[in-house]
PDB file of C-alpha atoms and ligand atoms in Angstrom:
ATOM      1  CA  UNK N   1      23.942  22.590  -0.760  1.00 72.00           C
ATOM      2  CA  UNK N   2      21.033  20.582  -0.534  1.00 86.00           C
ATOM      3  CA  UNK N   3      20.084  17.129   1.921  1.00 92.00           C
ATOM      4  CA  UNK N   4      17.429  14.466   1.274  1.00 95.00           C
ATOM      5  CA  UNK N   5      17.575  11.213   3.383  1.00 97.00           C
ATOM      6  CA  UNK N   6      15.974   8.891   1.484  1.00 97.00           C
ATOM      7  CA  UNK N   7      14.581   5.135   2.591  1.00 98.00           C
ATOM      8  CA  UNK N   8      12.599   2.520   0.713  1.00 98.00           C
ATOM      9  CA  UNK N   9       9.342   1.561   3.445  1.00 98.00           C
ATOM     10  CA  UNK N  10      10.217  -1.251   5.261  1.00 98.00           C
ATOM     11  CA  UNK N  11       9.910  -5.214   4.025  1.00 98.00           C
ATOM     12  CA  UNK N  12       6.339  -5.861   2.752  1.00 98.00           C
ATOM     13  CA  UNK N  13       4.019  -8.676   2.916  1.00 98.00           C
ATOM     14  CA  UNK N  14       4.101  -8.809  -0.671  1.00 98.00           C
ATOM     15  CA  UNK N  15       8.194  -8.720  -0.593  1.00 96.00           C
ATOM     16  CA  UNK N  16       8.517 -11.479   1.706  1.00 97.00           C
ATOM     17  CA  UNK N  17       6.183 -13.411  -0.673  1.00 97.00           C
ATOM     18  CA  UNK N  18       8.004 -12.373  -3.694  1.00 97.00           C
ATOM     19  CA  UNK N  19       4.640 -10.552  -5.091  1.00 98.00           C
ATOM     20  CA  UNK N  20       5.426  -7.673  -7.366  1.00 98.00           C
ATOM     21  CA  UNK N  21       3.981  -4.626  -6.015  1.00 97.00           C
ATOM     22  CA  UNK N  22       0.685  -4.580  -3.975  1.00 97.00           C
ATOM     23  CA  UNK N  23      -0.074  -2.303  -1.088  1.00 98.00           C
ATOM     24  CA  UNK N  24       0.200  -4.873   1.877  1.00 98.00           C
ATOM     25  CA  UNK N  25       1.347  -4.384   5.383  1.00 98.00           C
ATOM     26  CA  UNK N  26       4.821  -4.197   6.342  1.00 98.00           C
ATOM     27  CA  UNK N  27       6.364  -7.838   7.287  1.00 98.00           C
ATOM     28  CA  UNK N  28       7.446  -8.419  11.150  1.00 98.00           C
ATOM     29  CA  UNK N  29      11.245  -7.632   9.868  1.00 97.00           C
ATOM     30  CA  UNK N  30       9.714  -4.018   7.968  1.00 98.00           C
ATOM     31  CA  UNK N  31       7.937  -3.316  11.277  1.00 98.00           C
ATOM     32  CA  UNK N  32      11.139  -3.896  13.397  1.00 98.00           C
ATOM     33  CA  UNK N  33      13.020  -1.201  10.344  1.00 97.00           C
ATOM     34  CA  UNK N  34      10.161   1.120  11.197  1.00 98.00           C
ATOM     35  CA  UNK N  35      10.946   0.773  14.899  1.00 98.00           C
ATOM     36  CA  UNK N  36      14.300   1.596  14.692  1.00 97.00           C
ATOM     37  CA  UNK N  37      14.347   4.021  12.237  1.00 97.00           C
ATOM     38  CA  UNK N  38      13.684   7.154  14.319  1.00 97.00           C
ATOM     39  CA  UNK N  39      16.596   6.603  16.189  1.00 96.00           C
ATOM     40  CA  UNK N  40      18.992   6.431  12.900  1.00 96.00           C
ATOM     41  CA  UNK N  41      17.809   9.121  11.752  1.00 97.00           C
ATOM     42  CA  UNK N  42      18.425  10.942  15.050  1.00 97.00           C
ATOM     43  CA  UNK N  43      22.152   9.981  15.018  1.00 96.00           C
ATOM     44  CA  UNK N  44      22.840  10.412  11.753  1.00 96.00           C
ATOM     45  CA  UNK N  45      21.391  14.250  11.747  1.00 96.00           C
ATOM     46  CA  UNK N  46      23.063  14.670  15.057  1.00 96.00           C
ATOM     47  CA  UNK N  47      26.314  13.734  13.366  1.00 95.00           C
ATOM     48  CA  UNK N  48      25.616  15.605  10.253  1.00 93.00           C
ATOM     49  CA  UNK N  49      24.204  18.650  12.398  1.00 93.00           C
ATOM     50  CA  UNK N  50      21.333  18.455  10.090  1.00 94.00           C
ATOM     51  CA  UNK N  51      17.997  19.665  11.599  1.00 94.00           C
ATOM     52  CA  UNK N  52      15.704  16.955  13.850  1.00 95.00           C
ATOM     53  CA  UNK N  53      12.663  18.539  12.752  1.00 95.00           C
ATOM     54  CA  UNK N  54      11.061  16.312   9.841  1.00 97.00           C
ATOM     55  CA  UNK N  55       9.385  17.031   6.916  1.00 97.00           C
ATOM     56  CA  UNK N  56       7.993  13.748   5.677  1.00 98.00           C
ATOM     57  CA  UNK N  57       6.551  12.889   2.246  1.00 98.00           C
ATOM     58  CA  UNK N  58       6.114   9.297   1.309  1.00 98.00           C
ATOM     59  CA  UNK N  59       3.411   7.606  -1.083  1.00 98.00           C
ATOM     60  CA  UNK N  60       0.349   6.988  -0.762  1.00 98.00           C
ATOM     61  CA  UNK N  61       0.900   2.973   0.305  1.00 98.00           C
ATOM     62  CA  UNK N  62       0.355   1.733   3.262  1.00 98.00           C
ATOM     63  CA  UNK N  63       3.951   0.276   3.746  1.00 98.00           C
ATOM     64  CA  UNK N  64       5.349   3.526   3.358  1.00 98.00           C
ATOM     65  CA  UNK N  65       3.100   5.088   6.349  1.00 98.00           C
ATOM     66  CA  UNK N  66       3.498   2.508   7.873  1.00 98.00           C
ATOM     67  CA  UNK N  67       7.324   2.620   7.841  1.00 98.00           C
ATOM     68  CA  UNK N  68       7.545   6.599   9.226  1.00 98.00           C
ATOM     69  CA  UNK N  69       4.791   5.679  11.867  1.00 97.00           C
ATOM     70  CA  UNK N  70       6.691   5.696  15.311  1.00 97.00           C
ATOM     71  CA  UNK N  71       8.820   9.706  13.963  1.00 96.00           C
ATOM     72  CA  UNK N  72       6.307  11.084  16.462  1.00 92.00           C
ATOM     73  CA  UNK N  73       6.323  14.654  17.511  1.00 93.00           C
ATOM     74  CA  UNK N  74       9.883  15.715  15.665  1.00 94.00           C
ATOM     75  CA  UNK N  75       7.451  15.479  12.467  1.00 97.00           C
ATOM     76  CA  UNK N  76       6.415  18.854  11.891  1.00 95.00           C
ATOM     77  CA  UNK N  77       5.381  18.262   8.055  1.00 96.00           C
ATOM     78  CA  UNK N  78       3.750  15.677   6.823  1.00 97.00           C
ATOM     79  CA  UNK N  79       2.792  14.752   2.758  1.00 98.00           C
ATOM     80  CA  UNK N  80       1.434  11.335   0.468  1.00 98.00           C
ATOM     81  CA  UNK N  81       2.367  11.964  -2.577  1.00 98.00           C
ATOM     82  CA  UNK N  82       0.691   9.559  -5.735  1.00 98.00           C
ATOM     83  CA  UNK N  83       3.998  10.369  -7.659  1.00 98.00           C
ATOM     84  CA  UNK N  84       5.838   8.460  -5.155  1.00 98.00           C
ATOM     85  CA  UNK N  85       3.707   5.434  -5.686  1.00 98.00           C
ATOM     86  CA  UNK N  86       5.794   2.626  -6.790  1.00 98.00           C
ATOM     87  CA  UNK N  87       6.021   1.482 -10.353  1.00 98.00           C
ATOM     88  CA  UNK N  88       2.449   0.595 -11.362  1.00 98.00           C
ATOM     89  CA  UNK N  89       2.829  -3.103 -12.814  1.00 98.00           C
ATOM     90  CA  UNK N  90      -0.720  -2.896 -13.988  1.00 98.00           C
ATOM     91  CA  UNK N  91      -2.295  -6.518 -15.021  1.00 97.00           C
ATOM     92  CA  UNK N  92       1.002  -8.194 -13.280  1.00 98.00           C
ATOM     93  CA  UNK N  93       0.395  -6.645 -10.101  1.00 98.00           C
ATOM     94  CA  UNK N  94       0.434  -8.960  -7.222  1.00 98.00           C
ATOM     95  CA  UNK N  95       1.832 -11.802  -9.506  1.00 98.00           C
ATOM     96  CA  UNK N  96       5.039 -13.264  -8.460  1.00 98.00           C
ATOM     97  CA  UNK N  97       8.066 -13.297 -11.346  1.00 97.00           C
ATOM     98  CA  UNK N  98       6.931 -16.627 -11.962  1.00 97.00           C
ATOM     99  CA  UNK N  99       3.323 -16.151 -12.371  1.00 98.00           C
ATOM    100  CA  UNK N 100       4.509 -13.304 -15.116  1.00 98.00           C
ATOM    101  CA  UNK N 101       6.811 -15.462 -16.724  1.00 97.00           C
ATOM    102  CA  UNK N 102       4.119 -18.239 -17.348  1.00 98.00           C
ATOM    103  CA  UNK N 103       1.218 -15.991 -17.879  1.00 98.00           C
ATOM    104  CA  UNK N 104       2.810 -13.482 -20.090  1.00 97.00           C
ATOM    105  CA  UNK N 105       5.816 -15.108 -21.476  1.00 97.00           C
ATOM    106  CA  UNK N 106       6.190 -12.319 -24.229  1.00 97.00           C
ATOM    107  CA  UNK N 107       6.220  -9.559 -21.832  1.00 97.00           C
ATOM    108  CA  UNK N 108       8.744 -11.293 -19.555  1.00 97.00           C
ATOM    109  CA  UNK N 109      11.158 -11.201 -22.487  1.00 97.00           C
ATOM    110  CA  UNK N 110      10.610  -7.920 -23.151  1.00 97.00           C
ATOM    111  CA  UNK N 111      11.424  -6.705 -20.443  1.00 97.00           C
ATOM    112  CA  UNK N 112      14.552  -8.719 -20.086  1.00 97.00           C
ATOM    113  CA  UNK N 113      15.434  -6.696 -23.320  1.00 97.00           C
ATOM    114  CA  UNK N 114      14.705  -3.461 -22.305  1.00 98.00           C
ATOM    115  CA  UNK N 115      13.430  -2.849 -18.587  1.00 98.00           C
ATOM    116  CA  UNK N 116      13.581   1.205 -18.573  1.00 98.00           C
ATOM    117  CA  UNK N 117      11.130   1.184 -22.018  1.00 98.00           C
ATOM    118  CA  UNK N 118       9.130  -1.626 -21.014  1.00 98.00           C
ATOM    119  CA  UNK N 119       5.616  -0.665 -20.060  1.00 98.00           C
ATOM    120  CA  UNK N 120       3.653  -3.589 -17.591  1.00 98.00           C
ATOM    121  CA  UNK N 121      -0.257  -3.548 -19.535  1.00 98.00           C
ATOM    122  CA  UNK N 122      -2.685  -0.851 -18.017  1.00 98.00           C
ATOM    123  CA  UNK N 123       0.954   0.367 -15.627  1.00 98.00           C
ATOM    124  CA  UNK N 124       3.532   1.553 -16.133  1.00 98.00           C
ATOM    125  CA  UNK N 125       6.923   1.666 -17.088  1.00 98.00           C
ATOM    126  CA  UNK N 126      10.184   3.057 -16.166  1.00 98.00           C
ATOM    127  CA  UNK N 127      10.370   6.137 -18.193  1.00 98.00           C
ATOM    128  CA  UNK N 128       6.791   6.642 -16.845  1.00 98.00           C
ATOM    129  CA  UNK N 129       8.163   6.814 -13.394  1.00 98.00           C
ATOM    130  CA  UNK N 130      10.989   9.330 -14.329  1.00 98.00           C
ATOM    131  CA  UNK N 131       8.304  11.629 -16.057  1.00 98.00           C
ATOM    132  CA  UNK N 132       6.426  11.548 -12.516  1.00 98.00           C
ATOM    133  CA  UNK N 133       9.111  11.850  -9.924  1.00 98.00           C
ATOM    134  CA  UNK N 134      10.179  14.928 -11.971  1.00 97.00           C
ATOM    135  CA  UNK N 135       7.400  16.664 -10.486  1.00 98.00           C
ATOM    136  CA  UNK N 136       8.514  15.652  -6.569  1.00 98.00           C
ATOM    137  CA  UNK N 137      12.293  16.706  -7.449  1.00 95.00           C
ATOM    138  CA  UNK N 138      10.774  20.011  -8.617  1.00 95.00           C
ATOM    139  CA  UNK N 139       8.312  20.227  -5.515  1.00 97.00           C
ATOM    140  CA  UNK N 140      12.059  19.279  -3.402  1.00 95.00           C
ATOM    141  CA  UNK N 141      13.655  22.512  -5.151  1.00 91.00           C
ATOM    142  CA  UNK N 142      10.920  24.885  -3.909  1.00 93.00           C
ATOM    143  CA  UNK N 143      10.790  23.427  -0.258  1.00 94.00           C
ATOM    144  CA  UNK N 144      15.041  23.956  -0.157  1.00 91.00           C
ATOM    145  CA  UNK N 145      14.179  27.599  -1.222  1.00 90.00           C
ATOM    146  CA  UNK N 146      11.484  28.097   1.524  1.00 91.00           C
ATOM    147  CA  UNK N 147      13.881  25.811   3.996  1.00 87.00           C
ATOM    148  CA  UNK N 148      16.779  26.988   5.454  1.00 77.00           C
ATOM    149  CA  UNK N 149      19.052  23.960   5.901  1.00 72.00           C
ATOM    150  CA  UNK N 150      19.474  24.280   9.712  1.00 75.00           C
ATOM    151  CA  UNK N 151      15.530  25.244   9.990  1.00 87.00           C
ATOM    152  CA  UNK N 152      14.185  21.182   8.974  1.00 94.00           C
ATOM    153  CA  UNK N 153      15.183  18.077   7.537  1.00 96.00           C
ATOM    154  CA  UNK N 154      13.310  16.196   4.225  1.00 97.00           C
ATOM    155  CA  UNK N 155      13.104  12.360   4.449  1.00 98.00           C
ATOM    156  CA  UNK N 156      11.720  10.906   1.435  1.00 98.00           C
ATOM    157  CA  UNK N 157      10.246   7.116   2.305  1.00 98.00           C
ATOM    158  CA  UNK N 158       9.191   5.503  -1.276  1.00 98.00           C
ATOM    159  CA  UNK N 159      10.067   2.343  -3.144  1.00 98.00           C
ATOM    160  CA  UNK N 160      12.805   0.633  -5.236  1.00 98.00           C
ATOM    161  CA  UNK N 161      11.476   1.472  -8.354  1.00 98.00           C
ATOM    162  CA  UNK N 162      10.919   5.170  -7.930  1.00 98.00           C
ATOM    163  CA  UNK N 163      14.191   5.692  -6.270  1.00 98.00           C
ATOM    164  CA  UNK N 164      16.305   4.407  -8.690  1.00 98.00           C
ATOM    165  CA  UNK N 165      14.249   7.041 -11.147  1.00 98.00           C
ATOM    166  CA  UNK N 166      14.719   9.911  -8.309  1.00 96.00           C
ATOM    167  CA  UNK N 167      18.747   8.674  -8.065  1.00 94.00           C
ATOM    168  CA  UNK N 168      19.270   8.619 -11.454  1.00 94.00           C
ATOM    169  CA  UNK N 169      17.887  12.206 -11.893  1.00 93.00           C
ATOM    170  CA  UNK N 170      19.741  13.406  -9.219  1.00 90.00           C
ATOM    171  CA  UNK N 171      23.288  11.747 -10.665  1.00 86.00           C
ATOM    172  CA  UNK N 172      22.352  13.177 -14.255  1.00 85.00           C
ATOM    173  CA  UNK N 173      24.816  11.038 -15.718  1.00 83.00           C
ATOM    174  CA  UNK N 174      22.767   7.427 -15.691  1.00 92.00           C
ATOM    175  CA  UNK N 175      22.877   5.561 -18.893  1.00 96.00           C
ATOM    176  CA  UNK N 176      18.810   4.586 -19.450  1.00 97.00           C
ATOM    177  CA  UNK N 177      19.282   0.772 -19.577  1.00 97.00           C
ATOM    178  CA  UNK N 178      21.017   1.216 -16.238  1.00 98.00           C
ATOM    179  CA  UNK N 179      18.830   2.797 -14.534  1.00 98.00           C
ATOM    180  CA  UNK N 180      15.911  -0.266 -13.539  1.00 98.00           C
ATOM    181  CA  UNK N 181      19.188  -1.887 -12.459  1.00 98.00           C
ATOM    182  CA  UNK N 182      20.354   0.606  -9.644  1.00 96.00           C
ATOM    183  CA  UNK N 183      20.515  -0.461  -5.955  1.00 95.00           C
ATOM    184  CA  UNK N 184      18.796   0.422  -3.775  1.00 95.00           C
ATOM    185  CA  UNK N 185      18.762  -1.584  -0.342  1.00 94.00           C
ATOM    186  CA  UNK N 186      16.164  -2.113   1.799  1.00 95.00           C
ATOM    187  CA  UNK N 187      16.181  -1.295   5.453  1.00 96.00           C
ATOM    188  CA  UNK N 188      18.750   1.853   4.543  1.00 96.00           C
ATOM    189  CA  UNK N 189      19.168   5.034   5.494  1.00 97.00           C
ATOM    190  CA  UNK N 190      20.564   6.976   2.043  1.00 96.00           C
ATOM    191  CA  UNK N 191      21.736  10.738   2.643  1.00 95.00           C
ATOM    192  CA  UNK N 192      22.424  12.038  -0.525  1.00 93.00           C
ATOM    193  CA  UNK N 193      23.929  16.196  -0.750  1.00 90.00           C
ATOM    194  CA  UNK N 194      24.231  17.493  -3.788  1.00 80.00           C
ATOM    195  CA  UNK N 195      25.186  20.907  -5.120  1.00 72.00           C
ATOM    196  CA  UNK N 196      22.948  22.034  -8.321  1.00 64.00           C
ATOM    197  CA  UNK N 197      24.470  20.554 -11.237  1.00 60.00           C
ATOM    198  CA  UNK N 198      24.734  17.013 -12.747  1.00 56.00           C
ATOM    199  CA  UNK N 199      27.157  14.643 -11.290  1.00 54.00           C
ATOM    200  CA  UNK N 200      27.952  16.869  -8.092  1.00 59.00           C
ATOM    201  CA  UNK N 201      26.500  13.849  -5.836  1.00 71.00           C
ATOM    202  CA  UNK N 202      27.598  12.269  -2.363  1.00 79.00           C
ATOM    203  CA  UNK N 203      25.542   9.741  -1.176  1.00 82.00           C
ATOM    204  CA  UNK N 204      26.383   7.962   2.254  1.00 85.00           C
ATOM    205  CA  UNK N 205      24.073   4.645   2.910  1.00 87.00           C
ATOM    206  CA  UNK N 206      23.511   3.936   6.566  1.00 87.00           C
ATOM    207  CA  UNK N 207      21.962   0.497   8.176  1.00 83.00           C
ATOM    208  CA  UNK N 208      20.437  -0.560  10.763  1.00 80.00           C
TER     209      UNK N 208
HETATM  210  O1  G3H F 301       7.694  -4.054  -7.433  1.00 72.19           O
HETATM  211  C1  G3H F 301       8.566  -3.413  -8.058  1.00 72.19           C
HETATM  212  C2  G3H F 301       9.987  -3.448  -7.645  1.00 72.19           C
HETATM  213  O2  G3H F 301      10.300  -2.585  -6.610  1.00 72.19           O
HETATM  214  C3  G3H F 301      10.836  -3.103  -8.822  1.00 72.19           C
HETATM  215  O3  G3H F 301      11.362  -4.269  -9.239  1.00 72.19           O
HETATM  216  O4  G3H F 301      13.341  -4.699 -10.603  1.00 72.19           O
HETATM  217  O5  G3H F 301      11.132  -5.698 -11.227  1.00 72.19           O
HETATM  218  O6  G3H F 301      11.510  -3.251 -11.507  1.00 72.19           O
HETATM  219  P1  G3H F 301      11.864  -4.483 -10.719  1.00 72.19           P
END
């Protein structure tokens, strides 16, 4: 049986002013999440008797750092991992959906006709992402062989993009096109157990 509480980092600058990726600060409301998000984890794992000492990996943004900031000492582990980056969106980066739309009007649409494929010019696409957070799921499968489940507990703070890749890996049974599509709310707590083996998955979302 294996654990992974996952979160997306906290509202961003660039989210609150619709900007597509970025690395900006967390917003007032994402700093508030970060705040608070010590002591949901600390009641969920007390209710789940999972262990309170963390093992923390989240990408190399700043509004992921910035989002475990206040675990303090129960982090015993800590790792920024480039995999968990979020989607690269290359030349559209920082643009708003708008922007895109009117500066790229071609790429807009195909996107709209097939969002997993699609690759943003000099990023990346959603496939892309999947190839990458293979290598985290794989890095996840050695640390639940060194970890006994009682000994720590692995959070996982990334970003929309790369968790629906990481859920849909872990599900095994996501049709492609559905995959960019997947929700994944902010300012959640998601505890997902699964046993080895597609489609063995319980996933319990908690809020704040
Ligand atoms: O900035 C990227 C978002 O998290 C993913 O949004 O639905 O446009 O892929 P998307």
């Amino acid at each position: 049986r294996r654990v992974i509480y996952f979160s997306r980092h906290g509202e961003s600058m660039a989210n609150v002013t619709g900007k597509i990726g970025g690395d900006t600060h967390l917003s007032p409301q994402g700093k508030l999440y970060a705040k608070k998000l010590p002591d949901l984890l600390h009641h969920i794992m007390t209710s789940k008797r999972d262990s309170q000492s963390l093992h923390v990996w989240t990408s190399t943004l700043k509004r992921t750092q910035e989002t475990t900031e206040f675990f303090g000492a129960r982090v015993v582990a800590r790792k920024a991992w480039k995999e968990l980056d979020e989607i690269d969106a290359g030349i559209c980066d920082m643009m708003t959906y708008e922007e895109v739309e009117q500066k790229f009007p071609e790429d807009a649409h195909l996107r709209d006709q097939d969002k997993f494929n699609f690759r943003y010019r000099s990023g990346e696409s959603y496939a892309d992402v999947t190839a990458r957070v293979k290598i985290v799921l794989n890095a996840a499968e050695e640390w639940f062989a060194a970890h006994p489940r009682h000994g720590a507990s692995l959070v996982i703070v990334s970003h929309q993009a790369v968790l629906r890749c990481v859920f849909a890996l872990l599900m095994g049974d996501v049709a492609q096109e559905e995959v960019p599509y997947i929700k994944v709310p902010l300012h959640t707590v998601m505890r997902v157990e699964w046993i080895k083996g597609p489609g063995i998955v319980k996933e319990e979302k908690f809020h704040v």
